[in-house]
Amino acid sequence: MPPVEIACDESGSEGENLVGGETDVFVHAGIRMSPDAAEACVREIRRRIGSPAEEYKANHLLRAKHRPVLEWLLDPAGPLAGRGHVHLTDKTLFAVRAAVTVLAEQGTDTMARTLHREGPAAFGARWDFFLAAFTSVLRLNPRRGVTTSPAEFFALVGELAAAPGEAGEIMGRFRDGAERVAAYRARLADPGFVPVLDPLVPAVRHTIRHWSAAGTPVAVVHDEQLALTAERVLQLKATLGARLAGVRFVDSRSDARVQVADFLAGVARRIASEELNARGDAQLTTLLQSFVDAESVWDGPFVSR
């Protein structure tokens, strides 16, 4: 069976900077469109918006005066109906899942979601400090000004484990994670190793699984992305088998399909971020719903658990 080409782009990528960065949501988008259909879509967006800008980005669609264009793009009868897919990542929830994966001997997704929901109330201001310390201790080159030694981190874990309730109990299960952290850090020198703090590769994997669900292999056409190294692409192929036919990178300006994926990723990130911060637009949330991967790293609207 010949592969189908899926054009992809992302929005909100800051690598392993999951907390305290510029964005709180990461989105990976995949588009299944012919080059002609994508070019027609871009032309229509340009016609409807009428901006003289040489290159259009999602911000053009997100301006209040262009709301009708955004609604048209996401409408169930619009140009992306059945042709678009997004995988959402709430970066804080992703960090909590990483903590459970690395620190708990038998961590579960239910445990991560419980800690994500109850951590802020149980630990107060120490919750944000815990997340920053965890992401720091798992990196060989932490962000400037955010450095925590493993000893300091596990001393903090011990303090937080004294908190009452399920959040404290879960934190208590992290106290024996020092050896697992050391083993994890030892693997970071492997160029093919995918850091547990980087949401890109897992999101790409979900994108490929979505488009290959009917048994058709996927050939990914992706905007240039340094984090998708040759070693990580090989790992994707090893994980996905015949589902992934190949990956090639292009400049988004040279492929209208990737431009459309860029539009979808950018608007999805803004809509999801607004929803995450209790400023959601009910109409846009509903319009985006049909594009969202059910396995998104999300807790709330868009994904039912």
PDB file of C-alpha atoms in Angstrom:
ATOM      1  CA  MET A   1       0.000   0.000   0.000  1.00  0.00           C
ATOM      2  CA  PRO A   2       1.532   3.375  -0.990  1.00  0.00           C
ATOM      3  CA  PRO A   3       2.049   5.802   1.899  1.00  0.00           C
ATOM      4  CA  VAL A   4       0.007   8.938   2.397  1.00  0.00           C
ATOM      5  CA  GLU A   5       1.899  12.179   2.942  1.00  0.00           C
ATOM      6  CA  ILE A   6       1.033  14.094   6.111  1.00  0.00           C
ATOM      7  CA  ALA A   7       2.344  17.654   6.429  1.00  0.00           C
ATOM      8  CA  CYS A   8       3.234  18.636   9.996  1.00  0.00           C
ATOM      9  CA  ASP A   9       4.216  21.604  12.096  1.00  0.00           C
ATOM     10  CA  GLU A  10       4.193  22.506  15.773  1.00  0.00           C
ATOM     11  CA  SER A  11       3.559  25.477  18.028  1.00  0.00           C
ATOM     12  CA  GLY A  12       4.826  26.201  21.512  1.00  0.00           C
ATOM     13  CA  SER A  13       8.040  24.210  21.240  1.00  0.00           C
ATOM     14  CA  GLU A  14      10.569  25.119  23.929  1.00  0.00           C
ATOM     15  CA  GLY A  15      12.289  21.764  24.160  1.00  0.00           C
ATOM     16  CA  GLU A  16      12.542  20.571  27.753  1.00  0.00           C
ATOM     17  CA  ASN A  17      11.493  23.939  29.215  1.00  0.00           C
ATOM     18  CA  LEU A  18       8.104  22.785  30.432  1.00  0.00           C
ATOM     19  CA  VAL A  19       7.625  25.254  33.285  1.00  0.00           C
ATOM     20  CA  GLY A  20       8.387  28.941  33.491  1.00  0.00           C
ATOM     21  CA  GLY A  21       8.742  29.324  29.732  1.00  0.00           C
ATOM     22  CA  GLU A  22       6.993  31.462  27.152  1.00  0.00           C
ATOM     23  CA  THR A  23       4.132  29.011  26.498  1.00  0.00           C
ATOM     24  CA  ASP A  24       2.056  26.620  28.606  1.00  0.00           C
ATOM     25  CA  VAL A  25       0.745  24.467  25.748  1.00  0.00           C
ATOM     26  CA  PHE A  26       2.544  22.523  23.029  1.00  0.00           C
ATOM     27  CA  VAL A  27       0.667  21.505  19.875  1.00  0.00           C
ATOM     28  CA  HIS A  28       1.641  19.215  17.019  1.00  0.00           C
ATOM     29  CA  ALA A  29      -0.551  19.392  13.927  1.00  0.00           C
ATOM     30  CA  GLY A  30      -0.844  17.091  10.924  1.00  0.00           C
ATOM     31  CA  ILE A  31      -2.629  17.876   7.661  1.00  0.00           C
ATOM     32  CA  ARG A  32      -3.701  15.416   4.971  1.00  0.00           C
ATOM     33  CA  MET A  33      -4.216  17.587   1.886  1.00  0.00           C
ATOM     34  CA  SER A  34      -3.023  17.582  -1.669  1.00  0.00           C
ATOM     35  CA  PRO A  35      -0.586  20.354  -2.583  1.00  0.00           C
ATOM     36  CA  ASP A  36      -3.244  21.928  -4.825  1.00  0.00           C
ATOM     37  CA  ALA A  37      -5.880  21.896  -2.062  1.00  0.00           C
ATOM     38  CA  ALA A  38      -3.424  23.404   0.414  1.00  0.00           C
ATOM     39  CA  GLU A  39      -2.408  26.135  -2.003  1.00  0.00           C
ATOM     40  CA  ALA A  40      -6.076  26.931  -2.614  1.00  0.00           C
ATOM     41  CA  CYS A  41      -6.659  27.095   1.147  1.00  0.00           C
ATOM     42  CA  VAL A  42      -3.740  29.486   1.659  1.00  0.00           C
ATOM     43  CA  ARG A  43      -4.910  31.660  -1.247  1.00  0.00           C
ATOM     44  CA  GLU A  44      -8.407  31.848   0.222  1.00  0.00           C
ATOM     45  CA  ILE A  45      -7.059  32.784   3.651  1.00  0.00           C
ATOM     46  CA  ARG A  46      -4.981  35.538   2.066  1.00  0.00           C
ATOM     47  CA  ARG A  47      -7.984  36.759   0.075  1.00  0.00           C
ATOM     48  CA  ARG A  48     -10.243  36.844   3.106  1.00  0.00           C
ATOM     49  CA  ILE A  49      -7.701  38.545   5.374  1.00  0.00           C
ATOM     50  CA  GLY A  50      -6.269  40.894   2.781  1.00  0.00           C
ATOM     51  CA  SER A  51      -3.016  41.631   4.603  1.00  0.00           C
ATOM     52  CA  PRO A  52      -0.010  42.638   2.459  1.00  0.00           C
ATOM     53  CA  ALA A  53       2.277  40.492   4.646  1.00  0.00           C
ATOM     54  CA  GLU A  54       4.575  38.285   2.586  1.00  0.00           C
ATOM     55  CA  GLU A  55       4.204  35.338   4.979  1.00  0.00           C
ATOM     56  CA  TYR A  56       1.021  34.618   6.879  1.00  0.00           C
ATOM     57  CA  LYS A  57       1.142  33.077  10.352  1.00  0.00           C
ATOM     58  CA  ALA A  58      -1.476  31.949  12.867  1.00  0.00           C
ATOM     59  CA  ASN A  59      -1.452  35.399  14.480  1.00  0.00           C
ATOM     60  CA  HIS A  60      -3.177  36.813  11.415  1.00  0.00           C
ATOM     61  CA  LEU A  61      -6.093  34.428  11.974  1.00  0.00           C
ATOM     62  CA  LEU A  62      -6.224  35.131  15.702  1.00  0.00           C
ATOM     63  CA  ARG A  63      -6.864  38.853  15.363  1.00  0.00           C
ATOM     64  CA  ALA A  64     -10.373  39.806  16.421  1.00  0.00           C
ATOM     65  CA  LYS A  65     -11.165  41.420  13.089  1.00  0.00           C
ATOM     66  CA  HIS A  66     -10.382  38.146  11.309  1.00  0.00           C
ATOM     67  CA  ARG A  67     -12.566  35.968  13.566  1.00  0.00           C
ATOM     68  CA  PRO A  68     -14.859  34.975  10.643  1.00  0.00           C
ATOM     69  CA  VAL A  69     -11.844  33.588   8.769  1.00  0.00           C
ATOM     70  CA  LEU A  70     -10.801  31.507  11.781  1.00  0.00           C
ATOM     71  CA  GLU A  71     -14.313  30.158  12.192  1.00  0.00           C
ATOM     72  CA  TRP A  72     -14.437  29.274   8.483  1.00  0.00           C
ATOM     73  CA  LEU A  73     -11.102  27.436   8.737  1.00  0.00           C
ATOM     74  CA  LEU A  74     -12.206  25.289  11.701  1.00  0.00           C
ATOM     75  CA  ASP A  75     -15.842  24.831  10.673  1.00  0.00           C
ATOM     76  CA  PRO A  76     -17.105  21.231  10.240  1.00  0.00           C
ATOM     77  CA  ALA A  77     -17.888  22.183   6.635  1.00  0.00           C
ATOM     78  CA  GLY A  78     -14.620  24.109   6.190  1.00  0.00           C
ATOM     79  CA  PRO A  79     -11.434  23.295   4.273  1.00  0.00           C
ATOM     80  CA  LEU A  80      -9.851  21.283   7.110  1.00  0.00           C
ATOM     81  CA  ALA A  81     -12.820  19.036   7.886  1.00  0.00           C
ATOM     82  CA  GLY A  82     -11.479  15.479   7.981  1.00  0.00           C
ATOM     83  CA  ARG A  83      -8.079  16.740   6.874  1.00  0.00           C
ATOM     84  CA  GLY A  84      -6.583  18.076  10.106  1.00  0.00           C
ATOM     85  CA  HIS A  85      -5.459  16.637  13.435  1.00  0.00           C
ATOM     86  CA  VAL A  86      -3.839  18.149  16.517  1.00  0.00           C
ATOM     87  CA  HIS A  87      -2.186  16.599  19.541  1.00  0.00           C
ATOM     88  CA  LEU A  88      -2.337  18.889  22.573  1.00  0.00           C
ATOM     89  CA  THR A  89       0.129  18.888  25.464  1.00  0.00           C
ATOM     90  CA  ASP A  90      -0.504  20.733  28.700  1.00  0.00           C
ATOM     91  CA  LYS A  91       3.144  21.281  29.605  1.00  0.00           C
ATOM     92  CA  THR A  92       2.554  21.173  33.359  1.00  0.00           C
ATOM     93  CA  LEU A  93       0.658  17.892  33.137  1.00  0.00           C
ATOM     94  CA  PHE A  94       3.413  16.547  30.872  1.00  0.00           C
ATOM     95  CA  ALA A  95       6.011  17.485  33.528  1.00  0.00           C
ATOM     96  CA  VAL A  96       3.966  15.767  36.234  1.00  0.00           C
ATOM     97  CA  ARG A  97       3.634  12.639  34.092  1.00  0.00           C
ATOM     98  CA  ALA A  98       7.401  12.687  33.585  1.00  0.00           C
ATOM     99  CA  ALA A  99       7.901  12.927  37.350  1.00  0.00           C
ATOM    100  CA  VAL A 100       5.665   9.932  37.956  1.00  0.00           C
ATOM    101  CA  THR A 101       7.356   7.971  35.148  1.00  0.00           C
ATOM    102  CA  VAL A 102      10.882   8.573  36.444  1.00  0.00           C
ATOM    103  CA  LEU A 103      10.420   8.774  40.202  1.00  0.00           C
ATOM    104  CA  ALA A 104       7.718   6.223  41.033  1.00  0.00           C
ATOM    105  CA  GLU A 105       8.531   2.547  40.757  1.00  0.00           C
ATOM    106  CA  GLN A 106       5.074   1.756  39.403  1.00  0.00           C
ATOM    107  CA  GLY A 107       3.712   5.086  38.243  1.00  0.00           C
ATOM    108  CA  THR A 108       0.391   5.361  36.420  1.00  0.00           C
ATOM    109  CA  ASP A 109      -1.409   7.981  34.380  1.00  0.00           C
ATOM    110  CA  THR A 110      -4.117   8.092  37.073  1.00  0.00           C
ATOM    111  CA  MET A 111      -1.457   8.911  39.657  1.00  0.00           C
ATOM    112  CA  ALA A 112      -0.109  11.714  37.460  1.00  0.00           C
ATOM    113  CA  ARG A 113      -3.546  13.234  36.917  1.00  0.00           C
ATOM    114  CA  THR A 114      -4.315  13.088  40.637  1.00  0.00           C
ATOM    115  CA  LEU A 115      -1.057  14.833  41.501  1.00  0.00           C
ATOM    116  CA  HIS A 116      -1.617  17.407  38.759  1.00  0.00           C
ATOM    117  CA  ARG A 117      -5.076  18.245  40.107  1.00  0.00           C
ATOM    118  CA  GLU A 118      -4.254  18.233  43.818  1.00  0.00           C
ATOM    119  CA  GLY A 119      -0.635  19.395  43.880  1.00  0.00           C
ATOM    120  CA  PRO A 120      -1.278  23.175  43.744  1.00  0.00           C
ATOM    121  CA  ALA A 121      -3.677  23.128  46.726  1.00  0.00           C
ATOM    122  CA  ALA A 122      -1.667  20.584  48.716  1.00  0.00           C
ATOM    123  CA  PHE A 123       1.729  22.252  48.348  1.00  0.00           C
ATOM    124  CA  GLY A 124       0.942  25.912  47.634  1.00  0.00           C
ATOM    125  CA  ALA A 125       3.897  27.906  46.314  1.00  0.00           C
ATOM    126  CA  ARG A 126       6.161  24.880  46.847  1.00  0.00           C
ATOM    127  CA  TRP A 127       4.352  23.134  43.977  1.00  0.00           C
ATOM    128  CA  ASP A 128       5.852  25.400  41.317  1.00  0.00           C
ATOM    129  CA  PHE A 129       9.239  25.064  43.000  1.00  0.00           C
ATOM    130  CA  PHE A 130       8.936  21.270  42.906  1.00  0.00           C
ATOM    131  CA  LEU A 131       8.197  21.290  39.167  1.00  0.00           C
ATOM    132  CA  ALA A 132      11.092  23.634  38.417  1.00  0.00           C
ATOM    133  CA  ALA A 133      13.441  21.565  40.583  1.00  0.00           C
ATOM    134  CA  PHE A 134      12.358  18.316  38.945  1.00  0.00           C
ATOM    135  CA  THR A 135      12.871  19.587  35.392  1.00  0.00           C
ATOM    136  CA  SER A 136      16.240  20.990  36.461  1.00  0.00           C
ATOM    137  CA  VAL A 137      17.533  17.796  38.038  1.00  0.00           C
ATOM    138  CA  LEU A 138      16.661  15.743  34.954  1.00  0.00           C
ATOM    139  CA  ARG A 139      18.752  17.905  32.637  1.00  0.00           C
ATOM    140  CA  LEU A 140      22.528  17.874  32.227  1.00  0.00           C
ATOM    141  CA  ASN A 141      22.348  21.509  31.111  1.00  0.00           C
ATOM    142  CA  PRO A 142      19.505  23.119  33.070  1.00  0.00           C
ATOM    143  CA  ARG A 143      18.189  26.567  32.277  1.00  0.00           C
ATOM    144  CA  ARG A 144      20.337  29.419  33.488  1.00  0.00           C
ATOM    145  CA  GLY A 145      19.406  30.398  37.022  1.00  0.00           C
ATOM    146  CA  VAL A 146      17.449  27.184  37.641  1.00  0.00           C
ATOM    147  CA  THR A 147      19.785  24.572  39.063  1.00  0.00           C
ATOM    148  CA  THR A 148      18.980  21.947  41.665  1.00  0.00           C
ATOM    149  CA  SER A 149      21.187  19.072  42.739  1.00  0.00           C
ATOM    150  CA  PRO A 150      19.665  15.615  43.181  1.00  0.00           C
ATOM    151  CA  ALA A 151      20.327  15.834  46.937  1.00  0.00           C
ATOM    152  CA  GLU A 152      18.481  19.160  47.180  1.00  0.00           C
ATOM    153  CA  PHE A 153      15.631  17.828  45.085  1.00  0.00           C
ATOM    154  CA  PHE A 154      15.053  14.729  47.190  1.00  0.00           C
ATOM    155  CA  ALA A 155      15.234  16.787  50.371  1.00  0.00           C
ATOM    156  CA  LEU A 156      12.360  18.824  48.929  1.00  0.00           C
ATOM    157  CA  VAL A 157      10.464  15.649  48.032  1.00  0.00           C
ATOM    158  CA  GLY A 158      10.823  14.496  51.645  1.00  0.00           C
ATOM    159  CA  GLU A 159       9.346  17.759  52.901  1.00  0.00           C
ATOM    160  CA  LEU A 160       6.384  17.625  50.540  1.00  0.00           C
ATOM    161  CA  ALA A 161       5.670  13.991  51.347  1.00  0.00           C
ATOM    162  CA  ALA A 162       4.530  15.143  54.792  1.00  0.00           C
ATOM    163  CA  ALA A 163       1.520  16.910  53.272  1.00  0.00           C
ATOM    164  CA  PRO A 164      -1.836  15.248  53.982  1.00  0.00           C
ATOM    165  CA  GLY A 165      -3.986  13.645  51.314  1.00  0.00           C
ATOM    166  CA  GLU A 166      -3.285  11.790  48.076  1.00  0.00           C
ATOM    167  CA  ALA A 167      -0.792  14.385  46.825  1.00  0.00           C
ATOM    168  CA  GLY A 168       1.406  13.820  49.870  1.00  0.00           C
ATOM    169  CA  GLU A 169       1.087  10.043  49.504  1.00  0.00           C
ATOM    170  CA  ILE A 170       2.163  10.201  45.871  1.00  0.00           C
ATOM    171  CA  MET A 171       5.086  12.452  46.753  1.00  0.00           C
ATOM    172  CA  GLY A 172       6.092   9.873  49.342  1.00  0.00           C
ATOM    173  CA  ARG A 173       6.450   7.306  46.553  1.00  0.00           C
ATOM    174  CA  PHE A 174       9.032   9.565  44.922  1.00  0.00           C
ATOM    175  CA  ARG A 175      11.481   9.453  47.848  1.00  0.00           C
ATOM    176  CA  ASP A 176      13.151   6.254  46.608  1.00  0.00           C
ATOM    177  CA  GLY A 177      13.692   7.584  43.093  1.00  0.00           C
ATOM    178  CA  ALA A 178      17.331   8.703  43.402  1.00  0.00           C
ATOM    179  CA  GLU A 179      18.738   5.650  41.612  1.00  0.00           C
ATOM    180  CA  ARG A 180      16.211   6.029  38.815  1.00  0.00           C
ATOM    181  CA  VAL A 181      17.183   9.689  38.367  1.00  0.00           C
ATOM    182  CA  ALA A 182      20.871   8.736  38.238  1.00  0.00           C
ATOM    183  CA  ALA A 183      20.155   6.024  35.656  1.00  0.00           C
ATOM    184  CA  TYR A 184      18.114   8.467  33.584  1.00  0.00           C
ATOM    185  CA  ARG A 185      20.850  11.122  33.625  1.00  0.00           C
ATOM    186  CA  ALA A 186      23.403   8.519  32.531  1.00  0.00           C
ATOM    187  CA  ARG A 187      21.385   7.895  29.348  1.00  0.00           C
ATOM    188  CA  LEU A 188      21.335  11.548  28.275  1.00  0.00           C
ATOM    189  CA  ALA A 189      24.653  11.186  26.450  1.00  0.00           C
ATOM    190  CA  ASP A 190      23.025   8.812  23.936  1.00  0.00           C
ATOM    191  CA  PRO A 191      22.134  10.912  20.831  1.00  0.00           C
ATOM    192  CA  GLY A 192      19.130   8.692  20.126  1.00  0.00           C
ATOM    193  CA  PHE A 193      17.703   8.996  23.621  1.00  0.00           C
ATOM    194  CA  VAL A 194      14.452  10.973  23.775  1.00  0.00           C
ATOM    195  CA  PRO A 195      14.311  13.071  26.955  1.00  0.00           C
ATOM    196  CA  VAL A 196      11.209  12.417  29.010  1.00  0.00           C
ATOM    197  CA  LEU A 197      10.763  16.198  29.269  1.00  0.00           C
ATOM    198  CA  ASP A 198      10.510  16.848  25.525  1.00  0.00           C
ATOM    199  CA  PRO A 199       6.919  16.561  24.216  1.00  0.00           C
ATOM    200  CA  LEU A 200       7.796  16.689  20.511  1.00  0.00           C
ATOM    201  CA  VAL A 201       8.642  13.055  19.722  1.00  0.00           C
ATOM    202  CA  PRO A 202       5.653  11.603  21.624  1.00  0.00           C
ATOM    203  CA  ALA A 203       3.361  14.066  19.833  1.00  0.00           C
ATOM    204  CA  VAL A 204       4.793  13.123  16.432  1.00  0.00           C
ATOM    205  CA  ARG A 205       4.235   9.475  17.313  1.00  0.00           C
ATOM    206  CA  HIS A 206       0.568  10.154  18.077  1.00  0.00           C
ATOM    207  CA  THR A 207       0.186  12.110  14.835  1.00  0.00           C
ATOM    208  CA  ILE A 208       1.528   9.171  12.828  1.00  0.00           C
ATOM    209  CA  ARG A 209      -0.639   6.675  14.699  1.00  0.00           C
ATOM    210  CA  HIS A 210      -3.728   8.770  13.982  1.00  0.00           C
ATOM    211  CA  TRP A 211      -3.143   8.986  10.247  1.00  0.00           C
ATOM    212  CA  SER A 212      -2.053   5.348   9.913  1.00  0.00           C
ATOM    213  CA  ALA A 213      -4.946   3.918  11.955  1.00  0.00           C
ATOM    214  CA  ALA A 214      -6.611   2.504   8.833  1.00  0.00           C
ATOM    215  CA  GLY A 215      -3.460   0.608   7.936  1.00  0.00           C
ATOM    216  CA  THR A 216      -2.059   3.129   5.468  1.00  0.00           C
ATOM    217  CA  PRO A 217       1.623   3.948   6.095  1.00  0.00           C
ATOM    218  CA  VAL A 218       2.497   7.597   6.656  1.00  0.00           C
ATOM    219  CA  ALA A 219       5.257   9.653   5.053  1.00  0.00           C
ATOM    220  CA  VAL A 220       5.804  12.756   7.182  1.00  0.00           C
ATOM    221  CA  VAL A 221       6.643  16.100   5.576  1.00  0.00           C
ATOM    222  CA  HIS A 222       7.726  18.264   8.507  1.00  0.00           C
ATOM    223  CA  ASP A 223       8.760  21.852   8.931  1.00  0.00           C
ATOM    224  CA  GLU A 224      12.469  22.016   9.738  1.00  0.00           C
ATOM    225  CA  GLN A 225      12.885  20.884  13.347  1.00  0.00           C
ATOM    226  CA  LEU A 226      16.322  20.438  14.909  1.00  0.00           C
ATOM    227  CA  ALA A 227      14.952  18.299  17.743  1.00  0.00           C
ATOM    228  CA  LEU A 228      13.953  15.596  15.245  1.00  0.00           C
ATOM    229  CA  THR A 229      17.495  14.350  14.764  1.00  0.00           C
ATOM    230  CA  ALA A 230      18.379  11.447  12.486  1.00  0.00           C
ATOM    231  CA  GLU A 231      18.759   9.220  15.551  1.00  0.00           C
ATOM    232  CA  ARG A 232      15.302  10.131  16.840  1.00  0.00           C
ATOM    233  CA  VAL A 233      13.728   9.555  13.442  1.00  0.00           C
ATOM    234  CA  LEU A 234      15.287   6.084  13.446  1.00  0.00           C
ATOM    235  CA  GLN A 235      13.795   5.488  16.877  1.00  0.00           C
ATOM    236  CA  LEU A 236      10.377   6.560  15.602  1.00  0.00           C
ATOM    237  CA  LYS A 237      10.717   4.060  12.759  1.00  0.00           C
ATOM    238  CA  ALA A 238      11.728   1.325  15.184  1.00  0.00           C
ATOM    239  CA  THR A 239       8.736   2.096  17.415  1.00  0.00           C
ATOM    240  CA  LEU A 240       6.130   2.531  14.685  1.00  0.00           C
ATOM    241  CA  GLY A 241       7.316  -0.080  12.219  1.00  0.00           C
ATOM    242  CA  ALA A 242       5.440  -0.119   8.908  1.00  0.00           C
ATOM    243  CA  ARG A 243       3.206   2.753  10.036  1.00  0.00           C
ATOM    244  CA  LEU A 244       6.036   5.206   9.271  1.00  0.00           C
ATOM    245  CA  ALA A 245       7.315   5.202   5.698  1.00  0.00           C
ATOM    246  CA  GLY A 246       9.725   8.104   6.153  1.00  0.00           C
ATOM    247  CA  VAL A 247      10.338  11.650   7.342  1.00  0.00           C
ATOM    248  CA  ARG A 248      11.608  14.572   5.303  1.00  0.00           C
ATOM    249  CA  PHE A 249      12.027  18.205   6.251  1.00  0.00           C
ATOM    250  CA  VAL A 250      11.074  21.279   4.250  1.00  0.00           C
ATOM    251  CA  ASP A 251      10.985  25.029   4.685  1.00  0.00           C
ATOM    252  CA  SER A 252       7.349  25.820   5.455  1.00  0.00           C
ATOM    253  CA  ARG A 253       7.418  28.657   2.927  1.00  0.00           C
ATOM    254  CA  SER A 254       8.022  26.142   0.144  1.00  0.00           C
ATOM    255  CA  ASP A 255       5.125  23.804   0.953  1.00  0.00           C
ATOM    256  CA  ALA A 256       1.579  25.124   1.332  1.00  0.00           C
ATOM    257  CA  ARG A 257       0.566  21.985   3.215  1.00  0.00           C
ATOM    258  CA  VAL A 258       3.055  22.753   5.982  1.00  0.00           C
ATOM    259  CA  GLN A 259       1.835  26.352   6.032  1.00  0.00           C
ATOM    260  CA  VAL A 260      -1.686  25.104   6.680  1.00  0.00           C
ATOM    261  CA  ALA A 261      -0.346  22.804   9.432  1.00  0.00           C
ATOM    262  CA  ASP A 262       1.379  25.868  10.900  1.00  0.00           C
ATOM    263  CA  PHE A 263      -1.940  27.765  10.895  1.00  0.00           C
ATOM    264  CA  LEU A 264      -3.750  24.889  12.618  1.00  0.00           C
ATOM    265  CA  ALA A 265      -1.024  24.345  15.236  1.00  0.00           C
ATOM    266  CA  GLY A 266      -0.820  28.042  16.067  1.00  0.00           C
ATOM    267  CA  VAL A 267      -4.542  28.667  16.438  1.00  0.00           C
ATOM    268  CA  ALA A 268      -4.999  25.412  18.364  1.00  0.00           C
ATOM    269  CA  ARG A 269      -2.314  26.419  20.846  1.00  0.00           C
ATOM    270  CA  ARG A 270      -3.941  29.793  21.492  1.00  0.00           C
ATOM    271  CA  ILE A 271      -7.444  28.321  21.849  1.00  0.00           C
ATOM    272  CA  ALA A 272      -6.191  25.558  24.154  1.00  0.00           C
ATOM    273  CA  SER A 273      -4.100  27.949  26.254  1.00  0.00           C
ATOM    274  CA  GLU A 274      -7.066  30.246  26.749  1.00  0.00           C
ATOM    275  CA  GLU A 275      -9.150  27.252  27.828  1.00  0.00           C
ATOM    276  CA  LEU A 276      -6.401  26.088  30.188  1.00  0.00           C
ATOM    277  CA  ASN A 277      -6.353  29.496  31.867  1.00  0.00           C
ATOM    278  CA  ALA A 278     -10.138  29.759  32.291  1.00  0.00           C
ATOM    279  CA  ARG A 279     -10.480  32.322  29.507  1.00  0.00           C
ATOM    280  CA  GLY A 280     -11.808  29.907  26.913  1.00  0.00           C
ATOM    281  CA  ASP A 281     -14.061  30.858  24.039  1.00  0.00           C
ATOM    282  CA  ALA A 282     -16.851  28.281  23.987  1.00  0.00           C
ATOM    283  CA  GLN A 283     -17.398  28.526  20.233  1.00  0.00           C
ATOM    284  CA  LEU A 284     -13.725  28.135  19.325  1.00  0.00           C
ATOM    285  CA  THR A 285     -13.279  25.328  21.840  1.00  0.00           C
ATOM    286  CA  THR A 286     -16.168  23.470  20.208  1.00  0.00           C
ATOM    287  CA  LEU A 287     -14.792  24.061  16.713  1.00  0.00           C
ATOM    288  CA  LEU A 288     -11.355  22.786  17.710  1.00  0.00           C
ATOM    289  CA  GLN A 289     -12.761  19.707  19.463  1.00  0.00           C
ATOM    290  CA  SER A 290     -13.121  17.620  16.302  1.00  0.00           C
ATOM    291  CA  PHE A 291      -9.412  17.981  15.488  1.00  0.00           C
ATOM    292  CA  VAL A 292      -8.032  16.952  18.902  1.00  0.00           C
ATOM    293  CA  ASP A 293      -6.336  13.593  19.450  1.00  0.00           C
ATOM    294  CA  ALA A 294      -8.100  11.610  22.183  1.00  0.00           C
ATOM    295  CA  GLU A 295      -4.675  10.677  23.591  1.00  0.00           C
ATOM    296  CA  SER A 296      -3.605  14.287  24.060  1.00  0.00           C
ATOM    297  CA  VAL A 297      -1.810  15.119  27.312  1.00  0.00           C
ATOM    298  CA  TRP A 298      -4.758  17.083  28.585  1.00  0.00           C
ATOM    299  CA  ASP A 299      -7.153  17.141  31.509  1.00  0.00           C
ATOM    300  CA  GLY A 300     -10.474  18.809  30.818  1.00  0.00           C
ATOM    301  CA  PRO A 301     -12.222  20.110  27.702  1.00  0.00           C
ATOM    302  CA  PHE A 302     -11.138  18.541  24.393  1.00  0.00           C
ATOM    303  CA  VAL A 303     -10.348  15.146  25.940  1.00  0.00           C
ATOM    304  CA  SER A 304     -12.714  12.884  27.886  1.00  0.00           C
ATOM    305  CA  ARG A 305     -11.197  10.708  30.608  1.00  0.00           C
TER     306      ARG A 305
END
